[in-house]
Coordinates of C-alpha atoms in Angstrom, one line a residue:
Chain A
M174 CA -27.2 -7.3 17.5
S175 CA -26.7 -4.8 20.4
N176 CA -28.6 -1.7 21.4
K177 CA -25.2 0.2 22.4
E178 CA -24.5 3.4 20.8
V179 CA -22.3 2.9 17.8
A180 CA -19.1 5.1 18.2
I181 CA -17.7 4.1 14.7
S182 CA -19.3 2.8 11.8
V183 CA -16.9 1.3 8.6
K184 CA -19.2 1.0 5.7
N185 CA -18.2 -1.1 2.8
I186 CA -15.0 0.5 2.8
H187 CA -12.8 -0.3 -0.5
K188 CA -9.2 1.4 -0.7
N189 CA -6.9 0.8 -3.5
F190 CA -3.6 2.2 -3.9
I191 CA -2.2 3.2 -7.1
L192 CA 0.9 2.1 -7.7
S193 CA 3.2 3.2 -11.0
Q194 CA 6.0 1.0 -11.7
H195 CA 8.0 3.9 -11.8
K196 CA 6.8 6.7 -9.6
H197 CA 6.5 9.4 -11.8
T198 CA 8.1 12.3 -9.5
S199 CA 9.3 14.2 -12.4
L200 CA 7.9 16.0 -15.3
K201 CA 10.1 13.5 -17.7
Q202 CA 8.3 10.3 -16.2
V203 CA 5.1 11.9 -16.4
A204 CA 5.8 12.9 -20.2
V205 CA 6.8 9.5 -20.5
N206 CA 3.7 7.7 -18.7
I207 CA 1.5 9.8 -20.8
V208 CA 2.8 8.5 -23.8
Q209 CA 2.8 4.7 -22.6
K210 CA -0.2 4.4 -20.7
N211 CA -1.4 1.3 -18.2
N212 CA 1.9 1.8 -16.4
T213 CA 0.0 1.4 -13.1
T214 CA -1.2 -1.4 -11.1
T215 CA -4.0 -1.5 -8.5
Q216 CA -3.5 -2.7 -5.2
K217 CA -6.4 -3.6 -2.9
V218 CA -5.5 -2.9 0.5
L219 CA -9.2 -3.0 2.1
D220 CA -11.7 -4.8 -0.1
G221 CA -15.1 -4.5 1.3
V222 CA -15.1 -3.9 5.1
S223 CA -17.9 -3.0 7.2
F224 CA -18.4 -3.2 11.0
D225 CA -19.4 -0.9 14.0
I226 CA -17.9 0.0 17.1
H227 CA -19.7 0.6 19.9
K228 CA -19.0 3.2 22.9
G229 CA -17.2 1.6 25.7
D230 CA -15.8 -1.2 23.1
F231 CA -12.1 -1.9 23.6
F232 CA -11.9 -3.0 20.0
G233 CA -8.8 -5.0 18.8
I234 CA -7.8 -5.1 15.1
V235 CA -5.4 -8.0 14.2
G236 CA -3.8 -9.6 11.3
R237 CA -0.8 -10.5 9.9
N238 CA 1.5 -8.1 8.1
G239 CA 0.1 -6.7 4.8
S240 CA -3.5 -7.8 5.7
G241 CA -4.5 -3.8 5.8
K242 CA -4.8 -3.3 9.5
S243 CA -2.7 0.0 9.3
T244 CA -4.6 1.2 6.2
L245 CA -7.8 0.3 8.1
L246 CA -6.9 2.6 11.1
K247 CA -5.6 5.2 9.2
L248 CA -9.1 5.5 7.2
I249 CA -10.8 5.4 10.6
A250 CA -8.4 8.4 11.8
G251 CA -9.4 10.1 8.4
V252 CA -6.0 9.9 7.7
Y253 CA -6.5 8.5 4.3
S254 CA -9.6 8.7 2.6
P255 CA -11.4 6.0 1.4
T256 CA -11.8 4.5 -2.3
T257 CA -15.5 4.0 -2.0
G258 CA -17.5 3.4 0.9
S259 CA -17.6 5.6 4.4
V260 CA -16.4 5.9 8.1
E261 CA -18.9 7.4 10.6
L262 CA -17.6 8.4 13.4
N263 CA -20.1 9.5 16.5
G264 CA -18.0 11.7 18.8
G265 CA -14.3 13.3 18.7
L266 CA -11.2 11.1 18.0
T267 CA -7.9 11.6 18.8
P268 CA -6.2 10.9 15.4
F269 CA -3.4 9.6 17.2
I270 CA -1.8 6.7 15.3
E271 CA 1.8 6.2 16.5
L272 CA 3.6 7.5 19.3
G273 CA 5.6 10.4 19.3
V274 CA 4.2 11.9 15.9
G275 CA 5.8 15.5 14.9
F276 CA 8.5 14.6 17.6
N277 CA 11.8 16.9 16.3
P278 CA 14.8 15.6 17.1
E279 CA 16.5 19.0 17.1
L280 CA 14.3 20.3 19.8
S281 CA 14.6 19.5 23.3
G282 CA 12.4 17.1 25.4
R283 CA 10.6 19.7 26.9
D284 CA 9.4 21.0 23.6
N285 CA 8.7 18.1 22.1
V286 CA 6.1 17.4 24.9
F287 CA 4.6 20.9 23.9
L288 CA 4.4 20.2 20.2
N289 CA 3.4 16.7 20.8
G290 CA 0.7 17.9 22.9
A291 CA -0.8 20.2 20.2
L292 CA -1.1 17.7 18.0
L293 CA -3.2 15.7 20.5
G294 CA -5.5 18.8 21.0
Y295 CA -3.8 20.6 23.8
T296 CA -3.3 24.4 24.1
R297 CA 0.1 25.5 25.6
K298 CA -1.8 26.3 28.9
Q299 CA -3.6 23.1 28.9
M300 CA 0.0 21.7 28.3
E301 CA 1.7 23.6 30.9
A302 CA -0.9 22.1 33.5
M303 CA 0.0 18.5 32.5
Y304 CA 3.5 18.7 32.1
D305 CA 4.9 17.5 35.3
D306 CA 2.8 14.2 35.2
I307 CA 3.7 13.5 31.9
V308 CA 7.5 13.8 32.7
E309 CA 7.0 12.0 35.6
F310 CA 5.4 8.9 34.0
A311 CA 8.0 8.9 31.7
E312 CA 10.7 9.0 34.5
I313 CA 12.9 11.1 32.8
E314 CA 13.4 14.4 34.7
E315 CA 16.6 15.1 34.4
H316 CA 17.0 14.4 30.6
M317 CA 14.0 17.1 29.7
D318 CA 16.3 20.3 28.6
K319 CA 18.1 17.5 26.7
K320 CA 17.8 17.4 22.6
L321 CA 15.6 14.5 21.7
K322 CA 18.3 13.2 19.5
N323 CA 20.1 12.3 22.4
Y324 CA 17.6 10.3 24.1
S325 CA 18.0 6.5 23.9
S326 CA 14.9 5.1 21.7
G327 CA 13.5 3.7 25.0
M328 CA 13.4 7.2 26.5
Q329 CA 11.7 8.6 23.3
V330 CA 9.2 6.2 23.5
R331 CA 8.3 6.6 27.2
L332 CA 8.1 10.2 26.7
A333 CA 5.6 9.8 23.6
F334 CA 3.6 7.1 25.6
S335 CA 3.4 9.2 28.7
I336 CA 1.8 12.1 26.2
A337 CA -0.2 9.9 24.8
I338 CA -2.2 8.9 27.5
K339 CA -2.9 12.0 28.4
A340 CA -5.6 12.7 25.3
K341 CA -8.9 12.2 26.6
N342 CA -11.4 11.6 23.5
D343 CA -14.4 9.9 23.1
I344 CA -12.4 7.4 20.9
L345 CA -8.7 6.9 21.4
I346 CA -7.0 4.5 18.3
F347 CA -3.5 3.0 18.8
D348 CA -1.2 1.2 16.7
E349 CA 1.2 -1.3 18.5
V350 CA 1.8 0.7 20.8
L351 CA 2.1 -2.0 23.6
A352 CA 5.3 -3.7 21.8
V353 CA 7.4 -0.9 23.2
G354 CA 9.7 -0.2 26.2
D355 CA 10.8 -2.7 29.0
E356 CA 9.3 -4.9 31.0
A357 CA 8.5 -2.1 33.8
F358 CA 7.3 0.1 31.5
Q359 CA 5.2 -2.3 29.7
R360 CA 3.4 -3.0 33.1
K361 CA 2.6 0.6 33.7
C362 CA 1.1 1.0 30.0
M363 CA -1.1 -2.4 31.1
A364 CA -2.3 -0.2 33.7
V365 CA -3.4 2.3 31.7
F366 CA -5.1 0.2 29.4
R367 CA -6.7 -1.5 32.1
E368 CA -8.0 1.5 33.1
Y369 CA -9.5 2.4 30.1
K370 CA -11.2 -0.6 29.7
K371 CA -12.9 -0.3 33.5
N372 CA -13.8 3.4 32.2
K373 CA -15.5 2.0 29.4
Q374 CA -13.4 4.2 27.5
T375 CA -13.8 3.8 23.5
V376 CA -10.4 2.4 22.2
V377 CA -9.4 0.9 19.1
L378 CA -5.9 -1.1 19.3
V379 CA -4.4 -2.6 16.6
T380 CA -1.7 -5.3 18.0
H381 CA 0.1 -8.5 17.1
S382 CA -0.2 -9.8 20.5
M383 CA -2.9 -12.0 21.2
E384 CA -2.6 -11.9 24.9
N385 CA -3.3 -8.1 24.8
V386 CA -6.6 -8.8 22.7
T387 CA -7.8 -11.5 25.0
T388 CA -7.1 -9.5 28.4
L389 CA -8.0 -6.1 27.1
C390 CA -10.5 -6.5 24.3
N391 CA -14.4 -7.2 24.6
R392 CA -14.4 -7.4 21.0
A393 CA -11.9 -8.0 18.0
L394 CA -11.9 -8.5 14.2
M395 CA -8.9 -10.3 12.0
L396 CA -8.2 -9.1 8.9
E397 CA -6.2 -11.2 6.0
D398 CA -6.0 -9.8 2.6
G399 CA -8.0 -6.8 3.1
K400 CA -11.2 -8.6 4.3
I401 CA -12.5 -9.3 7.5
V402 CA -12.6 -13.2 8.3
T403 CA -13.9 -13.2 11.7
I404 CA -15.0 -10.6 13.7
G405 CA -16.8 -10.7 17.2
D406 CA -15.4 -12.9 19.9
V407 CA -11.9 -12.2 21.2
K408 CA -11.0 -15.7 21.7
K409 CA -12.5 -17.0 18.2
V410 CA -10.5 -13.8 16.9
A411 CA -7.1 -15.0 18.5
E412 CA -7.6 -18.5 17.4
A413 CA -8.1 -17.5 13.9
Y414 CA -5.1 -15.2 14.1
Q415 CA -2.9 -18.0 15.6
K416 CA -3.9 -20.4 12.8
S417 CA -3.1 -18.1 10.2
N418 CA 0.2 -17.9 11.7
I419 CA 1.0 -21.8 11.3
P420 CA 3.0 -22.3 8.2
A421 CA 1.5 -24.1 5.6
N422 CA 4.1 -27.1 5.2
S423 CA 5.6 -28.3 8.6
T424 CA 9.2 -27.6 8.7
A425 CA 10.6 -30.9 8.8
D426 CA 14.3 -30.8 8.8
K427 CA 16.4 -31.4 5.5
S428 CA 19.2 -33.5 7.1
P429 CA 21.9 -34.5 4.3
G430 CA 21.2 -38.0 5.7
Q431 CA 19.5 -40.6 3.6
N432 CA 15.9 -39.6 4.6
L433 CA 14.6 -43.4 4.8
I434 CA 11.9 -42.6 7.0
K435 CA 9.1 -41.1 5.9
I436 CA 6.1 -39.9 7.7
S437 CA 2.5 -39.3 6.8
G438 CA -1.0 -38.8 8.0
N439 CA 0.4 -36.1 10.7
K440 CA -1.2 -32.6 11.0
N441 CA 0.4 -28.9 11.6
A442 CA -1.7 -28.2 14.3
Y443 CA -4.0 -29.8 17.2
E444 CA -6.0 -28.8 19.8
I445 CA -5.2 -29.5 23.1
G446 CA -6.1 -33.3 23.7
D447 CA -6.4 -34.2 19.9
T448 CA -5.0 -37.3 18.9
M449 CA -2.2 -37.1 16.7
K450 CA -2.0 -40.0 14.2
L451 CA 0.5 -40.6 12.1
S452 CA 2.7 -43.2 10.1
L453 CA 6.3 -43.8 9.6
S454 CA 7.6 -46.1 6.5
W455 CA 10.8 -47.1 5.3
P456 CA 12.2 -49.0 2.0
T457 CA 11.5 -52.8 2.5
S458 CA 15.5 -53.8 1.7
Q459 CA 16.2 -51.9 5.2
N460 CA 14.9 -55.1 7.5
I461 CA 13.7 -52.7 10.2
S462 CA 12.8 -54.5 13.4
W463 CA 12.8 -51.6 15.7
A464 CA 10.8 -48.0 15.9
G465 CA 10.6 -45.1 17.9
V466 CA 9.3 -41.6 18.1
S467 CA 9.7 -38.7 20.6
I468 CA 8.4 -35.5 21.1
S469 CA 10.1 -32.8 22.2
S470 CA 9.5 -28.8 22.6
V471 CA 10.8 -26.3 20.1
N472 CA 13.6 -25.3 22.7
G473 CA 14.8 -28.9 22.7
E474 CA 13.2 -30.2 25.9
H475 CA 12.3 -34.1 25.6
L476 CA 8.6 -34.5 26.4
F477 CA 8.0 -38.0 25.7
N478 CA 9.0 -41.0 23.7
T479 CA 8.2 -44.8 23.0
N480 CA 9.4 -47.4 21.1
T481 CA 9.0 -51.1 20.1
G482 CA 10.8 -52.7 22.4
T483 CA 11.7 -56.4 21.8
T484 CA 8.5 -56.7 19.7
N485 CA 9.7 -57.3 16.2
I486 CA 8.5 -55.4 13.4
E487 CA 8.2 -57.3 10.1
G488 CA 6.5 -54.9 7.4
D489 CA 8.0 -51.4 6.2
S490 CA 5.7 -49.0 8.3
I491 CA 4.2 -48.4 11.8
D492 CA 1.3 -46.4 12.3
Y493 CA 1.0 -44.4 15.8
E494 CA -1.7 -43.0 17.8
V495 CA -0.7 -40.6 20.3
E496 CA -3.2 -38.6 22.8
L497 CA -1.6 -35.0 22.9
S498 CA -1.7 -34.1 26.7
L499 CA 0.2 -31.0 25.5
G500 CA -0.2 -27.5 26.3
P501 CA -0.3 -24.8 23.6
G502 CA 3.2 -24.1 21.9
E503 CA 5.2 -25.5 19.1
Y504 CA 6.4 -29.1 19.0
Q505 CA 9.0 -31.1 17.2
L506 CA 8.9 -34.7 16.4
A507 CA 11.9 -37.2 16.2
A508 CA 11.8 -40.8 15.1
S509 CA 14.4 -43.7 14.5
I510 CA 14.7 -47.4 13.3
K511 CA 16.9 -49.7 14.1
D512 CA 17.6 -53.0 12.1
V513 CA 17.7 -56.6 12.6
D514 CA 21.0 -56.5 14.2
G515 CA 20.1 -53.6 16.5
N516 CA 22.0 -50.9 15.0
F517 CA 20.3 -47.6 14.1
V518 CA 19.5 -47.4 10.6
E519 CA 18.4 -43.9 10.6
S520 CA 17.5 -41.4 13.5
R521 CA 16.0 -38.2 12.6
D522 CA 15.8 -35.2 15.0
K523 CA 13.0 -33.3 13.5
I524 CA 11.1 -35.4 11.2
A525 CA 8.1 -33.0 11.6
T526 CA 6.9 -29.8 13.7
F527 CA 3.5 -29.6 14.8
S528 CA 1.5 -26.9 16.9
I529 CA -0.9 -26.8 19.6
Y530 CA -3.5 -24.3 19.6
D531 CA -3.7 -21.7 22.4
D532 CA -7.2 -22.1 24.6
Y533 CA -6.0 -18.9 26.3
S534 CA -7.2 -20.4 29.6
T535 CA -6.1 -17.9 32.2
T536 CA -6.6 -20.9 35.0
V537 CA -4.0 -23.7 33.3
G538 CA -0.4 -23.3 32.3
G539 CA 2.9 -25.2 31.0
L540 CA 3.8 -27.7 28.6
A541 CA 2.3 -30.9 30.0
R542 CA -1.8 -30.8 30.3
M543 CA -2.4 -33.0 33.3
K544 CA -5.4 -34.5 34.5
Y545 CA -6.0 -32.6 37.9
R546 CA -9.1 -31.4 40.1
Y547 CA -9.1 -29.5 43.4
T548 CA -11.3 -28.9 46.2
I549 CA -11.5 -26.2 48.4
P550 CA -12.6 -27.3 52.5
K551 CA -15.1 -25.1 53.7
K552 CA -14.0 -22.9 56.3
K553 CA -15.0 -24.1 60.2
Chain B
M277 CA -16.3 24.0 16.2
R278 CA -14.5 25.9 18.5
Y279 CA -12.7 23.2 19.7
L280 CA -11.5 22.7 16.1
H281 CA -10.2 26.0 16.1
T282 CA -8.5 26.6 19.4
R283 CA -7.1 22.8 18.4
N284 CA -5.7 24.3 15.1
R285 CA -4.4 27.3 16.6
A286 CA -2.3 25.2 19.0
I287 CA -0.9 23.3 16.4
L288 CA 0.2 26.4 13.8
S289 CA 1.6 28.2 17.0
E290 CA 3.9 25.0 18.4
M291 CA 4.9 24.5 14.4
I292 CA 6.1 28.0 13.8
R293 CA 8.0 27.9 17.1
T294 CA 9.5 24.9 16.4
D295 CA 10.8 26.1 12.9
F296 CA 11.9 29.1 14.4
K297 CA 14.0 27.2 17.1
V298 CA 15.4 25.0 14.7
R299 CA 16.6 27.1 12.1
Y300 CA 19.0 28.9 13.3
Q301 CA 20.0 26.1 15.6
G302 CA 23.9 25.9 15.9
S303 CA 24.5 29.3 14.2
V304 CA 26.3 31.6 16.5
L305 CA 24.3 34.7 15.0
G306 CA 21.0 32.9 15.0
Y307 CA 18.0 35.1 13.9
L308 CA 20.7 38.0 13.2
W309 CA 21.0 36.3 9.9
A310 CA 17.4 36.9 8.9
I311 CA 18.3 40.5 8.7
L312 CA 21.8 40.2 7.9
K313 CA 21.1 38.4 4.5
P314 CA 19.1 41.4 2.8
L315 CA 21.2 43.5 4.4
F316 CA 24.2 42.3 2.3
M317 CA 22.7 41.8 -0.9
F318 CA 21.3 45.4 -0.4
A319 CA 25.1 46.5 0.1
V320 CA 26.1 44.5 -3.1
L321 CA 23.6 45.9 -5.4
Y322 CA 23.7 49.4 -3.7
I323 CA 27.0 49.9 -4.9
L324 CA 26.7 48.2 -8.0
F325 CA 24.0 50.3 -9.2
V326 CA 24.8 53.6 -7.6
Y327 CA 28.3 53.8 -8.2
I328 CA 28.9 51.0 -11.4
A329 CA 25.9 51.0 -13.2
P330 CA 24.5 54.2 -11.8
I331 CA 20.9 53.8 -12.9
G332 CA 19.4 54.5 -9.5
K333 CA 21.7 57.6 -8.9
S334 CA 18.7 59.7 -10.3
V335 CA 16.0 58.3 -8.1
P336 CA 15.6 60.0 -5.1
H337 CA 15.8 57.6 -1.8
Y338 CA 17.0 54.5 -4.4
G339 CA 18.9 53.0 -1.4
I340 CA 15.5 52.8 0.5
S341 CA 13.6 51.8 -2.5
L342 CA 15.9 49.0 -3.4
L343 CA 16.3 47.9 0.6
L344 CA 12.6 47.8 0.5
G345 CA 12.4 46.1 -3.0
I346 CA 15.0 43.2 -1.7
V347 CA 13.0 42.7 1.6
F348 CA 9.9 42.1 -0.3
W349 CA 11.6 40.0 -2.7
N350 CA 13.4 37.7 -0.1
F351 CA 9.9 37.1 1.8
F352 CA 8.3 36.4 -1.6
S353 CA 11.3 34.0 -2.6
E354 CA 11.4 32.5 0.8
A355 CA 7.9 32.0 1.3
T356 CA 7.2 30.2 -1.7
M357 CA 10.0 28.2 -1.9
I358 CA 9.6 26.7 1.7
G359 CA 6.0 26.6 1.0
A360 CA 6.6 24.4 -2.0
T361 CA 8.4 21.7 0.1
S362 CA 6.4 22.0 3.3
V363 CA 3.9 19.2 2.5
V364 CA 6.7 16.8 1.4
A365 CA 8.9 18.1 4.3
H366 CA 6.4 17.0 6.8
G367 CA 5.4 13.9 5.0
E368 CA 5.8 12.1 8.7
L369 CA 3.2 14.1 10.0
I370 CA 0.6 13.8 7.2
R371 CA 1.1 10.1 7.0
K372 CA 0.2 9.8 10.5
I373 CA -1.9 12.4 11.8
S374 CA -5.4 13.9 10.1
I375 CA -4.2 17.6 11.0
P376 CA -5.7 19.8 8.4
R377 CA -2.9 19.8 5.6
Y378 CA -3.2 23.4 5.1
L379 CA -1.6 24.2 8.6
V380 CA 1.8 22.9 7.2
V381 CA 1.9 25.5 4.6
L382 CA 0.6 28.2 6.7
A383 CA 3.1 27.1 9.0
S384 CA 5.8 27.2 6.3
S385 CA 4.8 30.8 5.9
A386 CA 4.9 32.4 9.1
S387 CA 8.5 32.3 9.5
A388 CA 9.3 34.4 6.0
M389 CA 6.7 36.6 7.8
I390 CA 8.4 37.2 10.9
N391 CA 11.2 37.5 8.9
L392 CA 9.8 40.5 6.8
G393 CA 8.5 42.0 10.1
L394 CA 12.3 42.2 11.2
S395 CA 13.4 43.4 8.0
M396 CA 10.8 46.0 7.6
V397 CA 12.2 47.6 11.3
V398 CA 15.4 47.5 9.7
V399 CA 14.0 49.1 6.7
L400 CA 12.2 52.0 8.7
I401 CA 15.4 52.6 10.5
F402 CA 17.3 53.1 7.6
A403 CA 14.5 55.2 5.9
A404 CA 14.8 57.4 9.1
F405 CA 18.7 58.0 8.8
N406 CA 17.9 58.4 5.0
G407 CA 16.0 61.5 5.9
V408 CA 12.5 59.9 4.9
F409 CA 10.6 60.9 7.7
P410 CA 7.6 58.9 9.5
S411 CA 4.5 59.8 7.8
I412 CA 0.9 58.4 8.2
S413 CA 0.9 56.7 5.0
W414 CA 3.2 54.1 6.7
L415 CA 0.4 53.0 8.6
L416 CA -1.3 51.8 4.8
I417 CA 2.0 49.5 4.5
P418 CA 0.6 46.5 6.3
I419 CA -2.5 46.5 4.3
V420 CA -0.3 46.4 1.0
I421 CA 2.1 43.4 2.7
L422 CA -1.6 41.5 3.9
E423 CA -2.3 41.6 -0.1
F424 CA 1.2 40.2 -0.9
Y425 CA 0.8 37.4 2.0
V426 CA -2.2 36.5 0.2
F427 CA -1.0 36.1 -3.1
T428 CA 2.0 34.6 -1.9
L429 CA -0.1 32.0 0.0
G430 CA -2.2 31.0 -3.0
I431 CA 1.1 30.5 -4.8
A432 CA 2.4 28.3 -1.9
F433 CA -0.4 25.9 -1.7
A434 CA -0.6 25.5 -5.6
L435 CA 3.3 24.7 -5.3
S436 CA 3.0 22.9 -2.1
A437 CA 0.2 20.5 -3.6
L438 CA 2.0 20.1 -7.1
F439 CA 5.3 19.2 -5.3
V440 CA 3.8 16.1 -3.9
K441 CA 3.4 14.5 -7.4
F442 CA 6.2 16.5 -9.4
R443 CA 9.4 16.8 -7.8
D444 CA 10.7 19.1 -11.0
I445 CA 8.3 21.7 -9.7
T446 CA 10.7 23.5 -7.2
Y447 CA 13.3 23.4 -10.0
I448 CA 11.1 24.9 -12.4
W449 CA 10.2 27.4 -9.6
E450 CA 13.7 28.5 -9.2
V451 CA 14.5 29.6 -12.7
F452 CA 10.9 31.6 -12.4
L453 CA 12.1 33.3 -9.2
Q454 CA 15.4 34.5 -10.8
A455 CA 13.9 36.2 -13.7
G456 CA 11.0 37.2 -11.9
F457 CA 13.5 39.2 -9.7
Y458 CA 14.1 41.1 -12.4
A459 CA 10.5 41.3 -14.2
S460 CA 9.5 43.0 -10.6
M461 CA 11.5 46.1 -10.4
V462 CA 13.5 45.3 -7.3
I463 CA 16.4 46.8 -8.9
I464 CA 15.7 49.0 -11.9
P465 CA 13.5 51.9 -11.0
L466 CA 10.2 51.5 -13.3
T467 CA 10.3 55.0 -14.4
A468 CA 13.5 53.2 -16.6
V469 CA 11.0 51.3 -18.3
P470 CA 9.6 52.8 -21.4
E471 CA 6.3 54.2 -21.0
K472 CA 4.8 52.0 -23.4
L473 CA 5.7 48.7 -21.5
R474 CA 5.1 50.2 -18.2
D475 CA 1.2 48.5 -18.3
W476 CA 2.8 45.1 -19.1
F477 CA 5.0 45.4 -15.8
F478 CA 1.8 46.5 -13.4
I479 CA 0.1 43.4 -14.5
N480 CA 2.5 41.5 -12.2
P481 CA 1.1 41.8 -8.8
I482 CA 4.5 42.5 -7.3
V483 CA 5.2 45.5 -9.1
Q484 CA 1.8 46.9 -8.2
I485 CA 2.6 45.4 -4.6
L486 CA 6.2 46.9 -4.3
Q487 CA 5.4 50.2 -6.1
D488 CA 2.6 50.9 -3.7
A489 CA 4.5 49.6 -0.6
R490 CA 7.5 52.4 -2.0
A491 CA 5.1 55.2 -2.4
L492 CA 3.7 54.6 1.1
L493 CA 7.1 54.4 2.6
I494 CA 8.3 57.6 0.8
P495 CA 5.5 59.7 0.2
S496 CA 7.9 62.6 -1.3
G497 CA 9.4 60.0 -3.7
N498 CA 7.4 60.8 -6.6
N499 CA 7.0 56.8 -6.8
L500 CA 4.9 55.5 -10.1
T501 CA 2.3 53.6 -8.7
I502 CA -0.3 51.6 -11.1
W503 CA -3.0 54.2 -9.8
N504 CA -1.3 57.2 -11.0
S505 CA 0.5 55.9 -14.1
G506 CA -2.5 56.5 -16.0
A507 CA -2.9 53.2 -16.7
T508 CA -6.6 52.2 -18.2
L509 CA -9.3 50.6 -15.6
A510 CA -8.6 47.0 -17.0
V511 CA -4.7 47.5 -16.5
K512 CA -5.5 48.7 -13.0
L513 CA -7.6 45.9 -11.9
A514 CA -5.2 43.3 -13.7
P515 CA -3.0 42.6 -10.4
L516 CA -6.2 41.9 -8.2
A517 CA -7.8 40.0 -10.9
L518 CA -4.7 37.6 -11.1
I519 CA -4.0 37.5 -7.4
T520 CA -7.4 36.4 -7.2
V521 CA -7.4 33.8 -9.7
V522 CA -3.8 32.1 -8.6
C523 CA -5.3 32.1 -5.1
L524 CA -8.5 30.3 -5.9
F525 CA -6.6 27.9 -8.0
G526 CA -4.1 27.6 -5.4
F527 CA -6.7 27.1 -2.4
L528 CA -9.3 25.0 -4.7
Y529 CA -6.2 22.8 -6.1
F530 CA -4.7 22.1 -2.6
K531 CA -8.1 21.2 -1.2
S532 CA -9.0 18.9 -4.0
R533 CA -5.6 17.1 -3.6
S534 CA -4.8 17.5 0.1
K535 CA -7.0 14.1 1.0
Y536 CA -4.5 12.0 -1.0
F537 CA -1.3 13.7 0.4
A538 CA -1.1 11.1 2.8
E539 CA -0.8 8.4 0.6
E540 CA 1.3 10.1 -2.2
V541 CA 3.8 12.2 0.1

């Protein structure tokens, strides 16, 4: 594929966890388990995962909860050993998965910096040289002699992150670290990560934020049930992840009304600009002569509606085709029907929901997708 | 390789520092307790066995012998008990970072070792007050302590790895320690044991270690050691052989289990 040097090579990794129904943590249970065997179930967490990460890659790992991301990361970091398969590392790796590992609540912030630093591979002397930088970045100068247990969780995280970014190694790995801190601190973290990217630092990042994947990573993979479903291009991975997150059934409201209107033909998700086709139907006995549909955002902002006006419906259904000039996001559909006397027979606010896939455009945004063009006149 | 070396050393020293800082936090006397604990026990046992049931009365410098025994035994029970729970107690660390697992056990034994060092200073001061004069043989005591430390580590490694899967092990070990206290001749002088049975006691490495340490500390005390007891060569080598076996088992078992600690702990 490319002739770049490989930093991490994951070769056909399988990881099983043996789960015993009753975890035999006492001798009595061990004895019981010996007598009545097969008290265990094997859980396949990773099922034949292979990929390479090259030097200078900013590699993203995404997947829904329970897909095996963290297990994969722990295997790369050497915390777990694979059931079969191997991980080959070319270069030193900072075995840092989470922030603040080893933090001791009974110690002062200052002592924790040194403790955490040692786990990162620094001697006390080296840490002393970095100490002021760390404290300054964390913005908690005045609290360093307080015990860690008296810190707010935000302060703890800031301190942990400030130490973690001091790590210098061929390969850095991070699990969900960007989801922490307030907005100002997150901006600071992003700046650090952008710096990594610029300097071609090899980074492996597990995240749920597709924005981070598409803006930071140059390659990514998505795991599902312990297998790689998509690998490579970050936009493709982000789209795959997004699709996996859309609920299998659209969550129409279960209002206690009569639910006369039936909807069919619609999909759960569309690409931007797709045409949504759907049919509404109702029992013939209702003498319906008018129908209307509307689209609103999940926040209830009304975006679009249409109705049959004075056209008289005589059948028991109506078909729609709507070109969705909408931006990425979640939307809901409402429908209502009136009888020949002009009275509302039924009005349903949320007969269906649908999503518009994100195209990760960095130049177009908003709920509506409008036709536009711009020209830039030449400077005279 | 060198990098790994300094890195592990840095981790070890920070863990020991943490342990020491946290242990006596909030107590008024702090580290003093490390010395006071064996001293109180010594006071009780001394009164008991010198005045009430005077088995130690005929033994020269029985008080020093007893204090040394208590200090050694304290080290042994503390290092093995804390060592046994060390892997589980540091589960958080083990689940999240791939530091060498043995560091956790080493760090836990270090605080017991520091206590032993502090207590030994007290023992030496007591000895001086008791008319035992500093002797050149004192310089050999660290070698005996080293042997003791290696033996203790072997047990701590085995127990800590076992404890990950079988949480009963600490209760079993506690019972074992209680019996061991009496079997290790901490209180009762070995001379009080019938001659025929002495060989059996000497197989216990702690008896060999303790008697050697007593002989080195009190050269004038005519202490019975495995070397001067007239035991056969087989008995003479038994404690060392036992230590070797325990350590080999401990280290190898720990090594083979340690790669699963992260998921089992």
